[in-house]
Amino acid sequence: MIIDLRSDTVTKASKGMLDAMFSAEVGDDVFREDPTVNKLEERLATLFGKEKALFFPSGSMANQIAIKLHTQPGEQVICDKYAHIYNYEVGGVAFHSGASCKLIDGQRGMFTAEQVEEAINPSEYYYSQTRLVEVENTTNKGGGACWDFQEFEKIKTVCKRHNLGFHIDGARVWNAMVAKNEMPVQYGHTFDTISVCLSKGLGCPVGSVLIGDADIMKRSLSLRKLFGGNMRQIGYLAAAGLYALDHNIERLADDHKKAKEIGVELSTLSMIKKVEPIETNIVIFELNEDVDEAKFLNKLKENNIFIIGMGSRKLRMVTHLDYTDAMHNTLLEVLRKLK
């Protein structure tokens, strides 16, 4: 039994999902003739209360094109110091859009409307002009933390007052919605653009979707082509997304439950300095200074358990739909033996 908790991206398509993919009706999407991807895009646009949606091969590409839709070279994006667009997208904000990032020192990847107000540059010509505010929900480096939606609404008010765009990296937004009992249309009303991932918690092999109203999205198709992201018979992948929307959202609560149970067990280990608060499916914990991280990871590997390090003696586990009850029980037993 291999227990892979490195990420919720390691999942394999289920039989039901594969059946949906194999039976998908497809066409050439470069000609916009793939009926299944059109159905997925229309469904997600409607779900979030927006006019347009576009399928992408990755969340990073969806985020980077959203930034390019909102900004011009030399302008600035406000985001948290832990933001995925800043830390894990290969400097794409600078490379693709010629923009810079103004980093906010938030709490677990989240910040306040007041901090946004303070981060907006003055209007004088010798400043980089602030153009976009970007947030992430749930926060990856923040341990799967969920924003208070009221704070989103306050930030939106600041954005409107200063004529700024508002984008959300919703890589794990489905987890946030399940944990906080939120609805997609709330996000649609608050954000100008929304990227949602289908290949993390929802278990698809590939795919993210960028969602927004027609005006902001009118260049998204040509920019996807520019980035090399246009594909042909992608209905096979879109069918997986449609299946996931029907079958894999509500079950995210089970991933959250397992993550919290792992956290409880980790908190009893003397070698663990701290377990970060757990709201969704990400568990981040810190080893004591006298604990050898490599030896700790190797001990887990000896039991076919795989997790990742995040630097500064912090480690991460991520629960997902392929993490079974049997795997969960085995993991808890192994952790108990580490005491």
mmCIF file of C-alpha atoms in Angstrom, residues 10-148:
data_model
loop_
_atom_site.group_PDB
_atom_site.id
_atom_site.type_symbol
_atom_site.label_atom_id
_atom_site.label_comp_id
_atom_site.label_asym_id
_atom_site.label_seq_id
_atom_site.Cartn_x
_atom_site.Cartn_y
_atom_site.Cartn_z
ATOM 1 C CA VAL A 10 -1.631 12.741 -7.363
ATOM 2 C CA THR A 11 -5.125 11.306 -7.819
ATOM 3 C CA LYS A 12 -5.993 8.983 -10.686
ATOM 4 C CA ALA A 13 -9.236 9.189 -12.649
ATOM 5 C CA SER A 14 -11.886 6.844 -11.241
ATOM 6 C CA LYS A 15 -13.677 4.260 -13.373
ATOM 7 C CA GLY A 16 -16.753 6.469 -13.568
ATOM 8 C CA MET A 17 -14.654 9.424 -14.674
ATOM 9 C CA LEU A 18 -12.794 7.316 -17.256
ATOM 10 C CA ASP A 19 -16.104 6.026 -18.633
ATOM 11 C CA ALA A 20 -17.309 9.616 -19.018
ATOM 12 C CA MET A 21 -14.087 10.565 -20.781
ATOM 13 C CA PHE A 22 -14.143 7.627 -23.178
ATOM 14 C CA SER A 23 -17.744 8.299 -24.171
ATOM 15 C CA ALA A 24 -17.335 12.075 -24.598
ATOM 16 C CA GLU A 25 -18.505 13.753 -27.782
ATOM 17 C CA VAL A 26 -15.585 15.799 -29.099
ATOM 18 C CA GLY A 27 -14.607 18.231 -31.837
ATOM 19 C CA ASP A 28 -11.816 20.657 -32.661
ATOM 20 C CA ASP A 29 -11.751 23.273 -29.937
ATOM 21 C CA VAL A 30 -9.429 25.564 -31.903
ATOM 22 C CA PHE A 31 -12.464 25.988 -34.161
ATOM 23 C CA ARG A 32 -14.587 26.156 -30.953
ATOM 24 C CA GLU A 33 -16.380 23.010 -32.129
ATOM 25 C CA ASP A 34 -15.897 20.711 -29.145
ATOM 26 C CA PRO A 35 -19.373 20.320 -27.621
ATOM 27 C CA THR A 36 -18.185 18.839 -24.322
ATOM 28 C CA VAL A 37 -15.731 21.602 -23.446
ATOM 29 C CA ASN A 38 -18.347 24.154 -24.509
ATOM 30 C CA LYS A 39 -20.762 22.503 -22.089
ATOM 31 C CA LEU A 40 -18.219 22.594 -19.262
ATOM 32 C CA GLU A 41 -17.392 26.255 -19.873
ATOM 33 C CA GLU A 42 -21.068 27.233 -20.056
ATOM 34 C CA ARG A 43 -21.854 25.291 -16.904
ATOM 35 C CA LEU A 44 -19.082 26.913 -14.887
ATOM 36 C CA ALA A 45 -19.864 30.399 -16.153
ATOM 37 C CA THR A 46 -23.504 29.920 -15.128
ATOM 38 C CA LEU A 47 -22.523 28.339 -11.806
ATOM 39 C CA PHE A 48 -20.469 31.394 -10.851
ATOM 40 C CA GLY A 49 -22.916 33.892 -12.321
ATOM 41 C CA LYS A 50 -20.530 35.084 -15.037
ATOM 42 C CA GLU A 51 -20.807 35.384 -18.813
ATOM 43 C CA LYS A 52 -17.731 33.518 -20.027
ATOM 44 C CA ALA A 53 -15.398 30.680 -19.070
ATOM 45 C CA LEU A 54 -12.362 29.188 -20.810
ATOM 46 C CA PHE A 55 -10.651 25.833 -20.245
ATOM 47 C CA PHE A 56 -6.880 25.764 -19.604
ATOM 48 C CA PRO A 57 -4.349 22.959 -19.251
ATOM 49 C CA SER A 58 -3.118 24.344 -15.915
ATOM 50 C CA GLY A 59 -4.012 26.695 -13.110
ATOM 51 C CA SER A 60 -0.765 28.598 -13.560
ATOM 52 C CA MET A 61 -1.661 29.404 -17.177
ATOM 53 C CA ALA A 62 -5.157 30.488 -16.151
ATOM 54 C CA ASN A 63 -3.746 32.756 -13.440
ATOM 55 C CA GLN A 64 -1.077 34.232 -15.690
ATOM 56 C CA ILE A 65 -3.552 35.060 -18.430
ATOM 57 C CA ALA A 66 -5.897 36.611 -15.863
ATOM 58 C CA ILE A 67 -3.050 38.869 -14.735
ATOM 59 C CA LYS A 68 -2.336 39.807 -18.344
ATOM 60 C CA LEU A 69 -6.021 40.614 -18.900
ATOM 61 C CA HIS A 70 -5.956 43.028 -15.972
ATOM 62 C CA THR A 71 -2.556 44.715 -16.361
ATOM 63 C CA GLN A 72 -0.180 46.484 -18.711
ATOM 64 C CA PRO A 73 3.646 46.299 -18.546
ATOM 65 C CA GLY A 74 5.029 48.390 -15.714
ATOM 66 C CA GLU A 75 1.922 48.107 -13.560
ATOM 67 C CA GLN A 76 1.650 46.357 -10.212
ATOM 68 C CA VAL A 77 -0.261 43.476 -8.620
ATOM 69 C CA ILE A 78 -1.022 43.397 -4.903
ATOM 70 C CA CYS A 79 -0.848 39.894 -3.409
ATOM 71 C CA ASP A 80 0.220 38.088 -0.258
ATOM 72 C CA LYS A 81 3.855 37.126 0.284
ATOM 73 C CA TYR A 82 2.709 33.468 0.224
ATOM 74 C CA ALA A 83 0.774 33.823 -3.050
ATOM 75 C CA HIS A 84 1.112 31.012 -5.573
ATOM 76 C CA ILE A 85 1.405 33.523 -8.431
ATOM 77 C CA TYR A 86 4.495 34.985 -6.742
ATOM 78 C CA ASN A 87 6.171 31.881 -5.301
ATOM 79 C CA TYR A 88 5.365 29.022 -7.653
ATOM 80 C CA GLU A 89 4.689 30.350 -11.154
ATOM 81 C CA VAL A 90 8.310 30.876 -12.252
ATOM 82 C CA GLY A 91 8.216 34.663 -12.143
ATOM 83 C CA GLY A 92 5.405 34.655 -14.675
ATOM 84 C CA VAL A 93 3.946 37.966 -13.488
ATOM 85 C CA ALA A 94 7.144 39.694 -14.595
ATOM 86 C CA PHE A 95 7.912 37.521 -17.624
ATOM 87 C CA HIS A 96 4.471 37.372 -19.223
ATOM 88 C CA SER A 97 2.885 40.644 -18.137
ATOM 89 C CA GLY A 98 5.852 42.860 -17.371
ATOM 90 C CA ALA A 99 4.209 43.622 -14.027
ATOM 91 C CA SER A 100 5.588 43.608 -10.501
ATOM 92 C CA CYS A 101 4.141 42.346 -7.225
ATOM 93 C CA LYS A 102 3.563 44.424 -4.096
ATOM 94 C CA LEU A 103 3.667 41.809 -1.328
ATOM 95 C CA ILE A 104 1.481 42.043 1.743
ATOM 96 C CA ASP A 105 2.659 40.444 4.980
ATOM 97 C CA GLY A 106 -0.609 38.712 5.801
ATOM 98 C CA GLN A 107 -1.655 35.959 8.160
ATOM 99 C CA ARG A 108 -1.503 32.443 6.689
ATOM 100 C CA GLY A 109 -1.753 33.888 3.185
ATOM 101 C CA MET A 110 -4.653 36.235 3.967
ATOM 102 C CA PHE A 111 -4.762 40.002 4.450
ATOM 103 C CA THR A 112 -7.248 42.787 5.157
ATOM 104 C CA ALA A 113 -8.890 45.520 3.141
ATOM 105 C CA GLU A 114 -6.957 48.047 5.223
ATOM 106 C CA GLN A 115 -3.683 46.425 4.169
ATOM 107 C CA VAL A 116 -4.766 46.631 0.533
ATOM 108 C CA GLU A 117 -5.523 50.329 0.927
ATOM 109 C CA GLU A 118 -2.068 50.903 2.402
ATOM 110 C CA ALA A 119 -0.384 48.914 -0.395
ATOM 111 C CA ILE A 120 -1.860 50.947 -3.269
ATOM 112 C CA ASN A 121 0.813 53.128 -4.824
ATOM 113 C CA PRO A 122 0.390 56.902 -5.131
ATOM 114 C CA SER A 123 -0.795 58.199 -8.495
ATOM 115 C CA GLU A 124 2.360 60.198 -9.308
ATOM 116 C CA TYR A 125 3.878 59.215 -12.638
ATOM 117 C CA TYR A 126 7.121 57.889 -11.145
ATOM 118 C CA TYR A 127 5.327 55.094 -9.244
ATOM 119 C CA SER A 128 4.347 51.756 -10.697
ATOM 120 C CA GLN A 129 0.577 52.055 -10.933
ATOM 121 C CA THR A 130 -1.424 49.539 -8.923
ATOM 122 C CA ARG A 131 -3.855 47.727 -11.207
ATOM 123 C CA LEU A 132 -4.886 44.390 -9.646
ATOM 124 C CA VAL A 133 -5.474 42.732 -6.297
ATOM 125 C CA GLU A 134 -4.997 38.959 -6.235
ATOM 126 C CA VAL A 135 -6.047 36.528 -3.508
ATOM 127 C CA GLU A 136 -5.892 32.746 -3.097
ATOM 128 C CA ASN A 137 -8.555 30.535 -1.522
ATOM 129 C CA THR A 138 -7.759 28.212 0.101
ATOM 130 C CA THR A 139 -4.214 29.367 0.832
ATOM 131 C CA ASN A 140 -1.632 26.735 -0.025
ATOM 132 C CA LYS A 141 1.296 27.958 2.086
ATOM 133 C CA GLY A 142 -1.225 29.057 4.698
ATOM 134 C CA GLY A 143 -2.154 25.410 5.302
ATOM 135 C CA GLY A 144 -5.459 25.309 3.459
ATOM 136 C CA ALA A 145 -6.836 28.299 5.334
ATOM 137 C CA CYS A 146 -10.164 29.782 4.213
ATOM 138 C CA TRP A 147 -10.816 33.494 3.907
ATOM 139 C CA ASP A 148 -13.684 35.216 5.681
#
